[in-house]
Short mmCIF file of C-alpha atoms in Angstrom, two decimals:
data_model
loop_
_atom_site.label_atom_id
_atom_site.label_comp_id
_atom_site.label_asym_id
_atom_site.label_seq_id
_atom_site.Cartn_x
_atom_site.Cartn_y
_atom_site.Cartn_z
CA UNK A 20 1.21 3.36 -15.79
CA UNK A 21 3.83 0.66 -16.03
CA UNK A 22 6.23 -1.20 -13.77
CA UNK A 23 9.87 -1.18 -14.85
CA UNK A 24 12.15 -4.20 -15.02
CA UNK A 25 13.49 -3.13 -11.62
CA UNK A 26 9.94 -3.15 -10.19
CA UNK A 27 9.40 0.61 -9.87
CA UNK A 28 6.36 2.49 -11.17
CA UNK A 29 7.21 4.81 -14.02
CA UNK A 30 4.76 7.51 -12.82
CA UNK A 31 5.55 7.74 -9.14
CA UNK A 32 7.88 9.70 -6.91
CA UNK A 33 10.63 7.30 -5.80
CA UNK A 34 11.72 7.58 -2.15
CA UNK A 35 13.71 4.41 -1.41
CA UNK A 36 13.23 2.98 2.06
CA UNK A 37 15.91 1.00 3.89
CA UNK A 38 13.15 -1.08 5.50
CA UNK A 39 12.79 -4.03 3.17
CA UNK A 40 14.36 -7.37 2.41
CA UNK A 41 13.85 -10.09 -0.16
CA UNK A 42 10.96 -12.44 -0.59
CA UNK A 43 11.54 -16.15 0.00
CA UNK A 44 12.77 -17.90 -3.12
CA UNK A 45 10.05 -19.10 -5.51
CA UNK A 46 7.37 -17.04 -3.74
CA UNK A 47 5.20 -15.26 -6.32
CA UNK A 48 3.57 -11.92 -5.59
CA UNK A 49 -0.08 -12.93 -5.24
CA UNK A 50 -1.83 -10.50 -2.87
CA UNK A 51 -2.53 -6.76 -2.69
CA UNK A 52 -3.12 -5.29 0.77
CA UNK A 53 -4.71 -1.85 1.17
CA UNK A 54 -3.79 0.15 4.29
CA UNK A 55 -4.25 3.68 5.58
CA UNK A 56 -1.91 6.06 7.33
CA UNK A 57 -1.88 9.67 8.48
CA UNK A 58 0.83 11.45 10.43
CA UNK A 59 0.19 12.96 12.88
CA UNK A 60 -2.98 10.85 13.24
CA UNK A 61 -5.87 12.48 11.42
CA UNK A 62 -3.70 15.06 9.66
CA UNK A 63 -2.92 14.96 5.95
CA UNK A 64 -0.05 16.33 3.91
CA UNK A 65 3.43 17.06 5.13
CA UNK A 66 6.63 15.03 5.04
CA UNK A 67 6.03 12.72 7.98
CA UNK A 68 4.92 9.51 6.26
CA UNK A 69 7.94 9.62 3.98
CA UNK A 70 10.12 10.30 7.01
CA UNK A 71 8.64 7.32 8.90
CA UNK A 72 9.20 4.93 5.99
CA UNK A 73 12.80 6.10 5.55
CA UNK A 74 13.80 6.15 9.24
CA UNK A 75 14.04 9.95 9.42
CA UNK A 76 11.05 10.84 11.61
CA UNK A 77 12.02 13.41 14.25
CA UNK A 78 10.37 12.61 17.61
CA UNK A 79 10.51 16.29 18.53
CA UNK A 80 8.20 17.32 15.67
CA UNK A 81 5.08 15.89 17.39
CA UNK A 82 4.43 14.09 20.69
CA UNK A 83 2.95 11.08 18.83
CA UNK A 84 6.21 10.55 16.95
CA UNK A 85 8.11 9.64 20.13
CA UNK A 86 6.40 6.24 20.16
CA UNK A 87 6.89 5.44 16.48
CA UNK A 88 10.12 7.12 15.36
CA UNK A 89 12.22 3.98 15.80
CA UNK A 90 9.83 1.65 13.97
CA UNK A 91 11.27 -0.13 10.97
CA UNK A 92 8.22 -0.14 8.72
CA UNK A 93 7.52 0.51 5.07
CA UNK A 94 5.00 -0.05 2.33
CA UNK A 95 5.52 -0.40 -1.37
CA UNK A 96 3.52 2.75 -2.15
CA UNK A 97 1.65 5.64 -0.61
CA UNK A 98 -1.26 7.29 -2.40
CA UNK A 99 -1.70 10.84 -1.18
CA UNK A 100 -5.03 12.70 -0.96
CA UNK A 101 -4.44 14.36 -4.34
CA UNK A 102 -3.81 10.97 -6.00
CA UNK A 103 -0.05 11.39 -6.28
CA UNK A 104 1.92 8.21 -5.71
CA UNK A 105 5.12 7.72 -3.73
CA UNK A 106 6.95 4.40 -4.04
CA UNK A 107 9.29 3.28 -1.25
CA UNK A 108 10.12 -0.35 -2.06
CA UNK A 109 10.36 -2.15 -5.41
CA UNK A 110 7.49 -4.59 -5.88
CA UNK A 111 9.86 -7.53 -6.27
CA UNK A 112 11.10 -6.95 -2.69
CA UNK A 113 9.38 -7.54 0.64
CA UNK A 114 8.17 -4.34 2.31
CA UNK A 115 7.45 -4.46 6.04
CA UNK A 116 3.78 -3.47 6.04
CA UNK A 117 1.57 -6.36 7.18
CA UNK A 118 3.22 -7.64 10.36
CA UNK A 119 1.73 -10.79 11.84
CA UNK A 120 -0.89 -11.63 9.24
CA UNK A 121 -2.65 -14.37 7.33
CA UNK A 122 -4.65 -14.62 4.11
CA UNK A 123 -6.59 -17.76 3.08
CA UNK A 124 -4.86 -19.74 5.84
CA UNK A 125 -1.40 -18.72 4.57
CA UNK A 126 0.61 -16.76 7.18
CA UNK A 127 3.29 -14.14 6.63
CA UNK A 128 1.56 -11.88 4.10
CA UNK A 129 4.67 -9.71 3.66
CA UNK A 130 6.29 -12.66 1.88
CA UNK A 131 3.80 -12.66 -1.01
CA UNK A 132 1.99 -9.32 -0.97
CA UNK A 133 2.26 -5.72 -2.07
CA UNK A 134 1.26 -3.10 0.50
CA UNK A 135 -0.36 0.15 -0.62
CA UNK A 136 -0.99 2.89 1.93
CA UNK A 137 -3.83 5.32 1.35
CA UNK A 138 -3.29 8.65 3.09
CA UNK A 139 -6.34 8.70 5.32
CA UNK A 140 -8.06 7.36 8.40
CA UNK A 141 -10.63 4.69 9.17
CA UNK A 142 -13.39 7.31 9.34
CA UNK A 143 -12.61 10.03 6.77
CA UNK A 144 -13.71 9.37 3.20
CA UNK A 145 -10.93 8.82 0.70
CA UNK A 146 -10.81 11.07 -2.37
CA UNK A 147 -11.81 10.13 -5.90
CA UNK A 148 -8.26 10.94 -6.95
CA UNK A 149 -6.99 8.29 -4.53
CA UNK A 150 -9.34 5.61 -5.85
CA UNK A 151 -8.37 6.38 -9.45
CA UNK A 152 -4.66 6.23 -8.58
CA UNK A 153 -5.18 2.98 -6.68
CA UNK A 154 -6.91 1.48 -9.71
CA UNK A 155 -4.00 2.48 -11.96
CA UNK A 156 -1.50 0.88 -9.58
CA UNK A 157 -3.70 -2.21 -9.21
CA UNK A 158 -3.99 -2.70 -12.98
CA UNK A 159 -0.21 -2.35 -13.37
CA UNK A 160 0.31 -4.91 -10.60
CA UNK A 161 -2.21 -7.33 -12.09
CA UNK A 162 -0.44 -7.10 -15.44
CA UNK A 163 2.98 -7.74 -13.85
CA UNK A 164 1.78 -10.34 -11.32
CA UNK A 165 -1.17 -12.33 -12.75
CA UNK A 166 -1.57 -14.18 -9.44
CA UNK A 167 -3.13 -10.97 -8.07
CA UNK A 168 -6.83 -11.25 -8.90
CA UNK A 169 -9.92 -9.43 -7.63
CA UNK A 170 -10.29 -12.12 -4.99
CA UNK A 171 -6.73 -11.52 -3.81
CA UNK A 172 -7.11 -7.83 -2.97
CA UNK A 173 -7.85 -7.17 0.68
CA UNK A 174 -7.54 -4.72 3.54
CA UNK A 175 -5.11 -4.86 6.43
CA UNK A 176 -8.09 -5.29 8.76
CA UNK A 177 -8.89 -8.64 7.13
CA UNK A 178 -5.40 -10.16 7.31
CA UNK A 179 -4.68 -8.97 10.88
CA UNK A 180 -8.18 -8.60 12.38
CA UNK A 181 -7.17 -8.69 16.03
CA UNK A 182 -4.58 -5.93 15.53
CA UNK A 183 -5.61 -3.67 12.66
CA UNK A 184 -8.67 -1.73 11.44
CA UNK A 185 -7.39 -0.12 8.25
CA UNK A 186 -8.32 0.93 5.64
CA UNK A 187 -11.47 1.13 7.75
CA UNK A 188 -15.14 1.81 7.25
CA UNK A 189 -14.31 4.85 5.13
CA UNK A 190 -12.85 2.72 2.33
CA UNK A 191 -15.51 2.18 -0.34
CA UNK A 192 -14.77 -1.32 -1.61
CA UNK A 193 -17.76 -1.27 -4.00
CA UNK A 194 -16.61 1.93 -5.66
CA UNK A 195 -13.02 0.69 -5.92
CA UNK A 196 -14.13 -2.68 -7.38
CA UNK A 197 -16.43 -0.93 -9.85
CA UNK A 198 -13.62 1.34 -11.08
CA UNK A 199 -11.22 -1.60 -11.24
CA UNK A 200 -13.62 -3.83 -13.18
CA UNK A 201 -14.26 -1.00 -15.65
CA UNK A 202 -10.51 -0.45 -16.13
CA UNK A 203 -9.88 -4.17 -16.61
CA UNK A 204 -12.77 -4.42 -19.08
CA UNK A 205 -11.38 -1.50 -21.09
CA UNK A 206 -8.01 -3.28 -21.21
CA UNK A 207 -9.60 -6.49 -22.48
CA UNK A 208 -11.29 -4.57 -25.32
CA UNK A 209 -8.09 -2.86 -26.44
#
């Protein structure tokens, strides 16, 4: 998996979102933030996440959507339950995923981070396919943006602890780190 010169993954479905802007000048991409999302809450599949991130969510499709249909939010990528990847915003741009946030005493995580949404909830285990896809995206990001290191990969719950709980207790950080370290080690040997 590679990232093009225009900052799009070569092996992802591209669904451009209007909800992005540009990073502050001379601000390197140096953080990866893992999130979760399901729409309606607790339900997987369907077009609703893509519709939310592109401003096309119909409030009449589900009662929950009435409260979120006008949100202007996005993430760089979504990893679905089957491991397929949807990219909404080029990595060089600022997606609107973190909100009020801080990492290592530096506020405004959207300015310097990439946001990856895992289709899931705080309490339902993620699939192996999702972890493997996340590792592939992570390796591509680390190759493109060397400021992203293992220590600079975090969950939304850790950068906005009073507001957010995702990716939640269901996200297996040990498993993800193990897969990632193995993938990075294989790269070093090649």
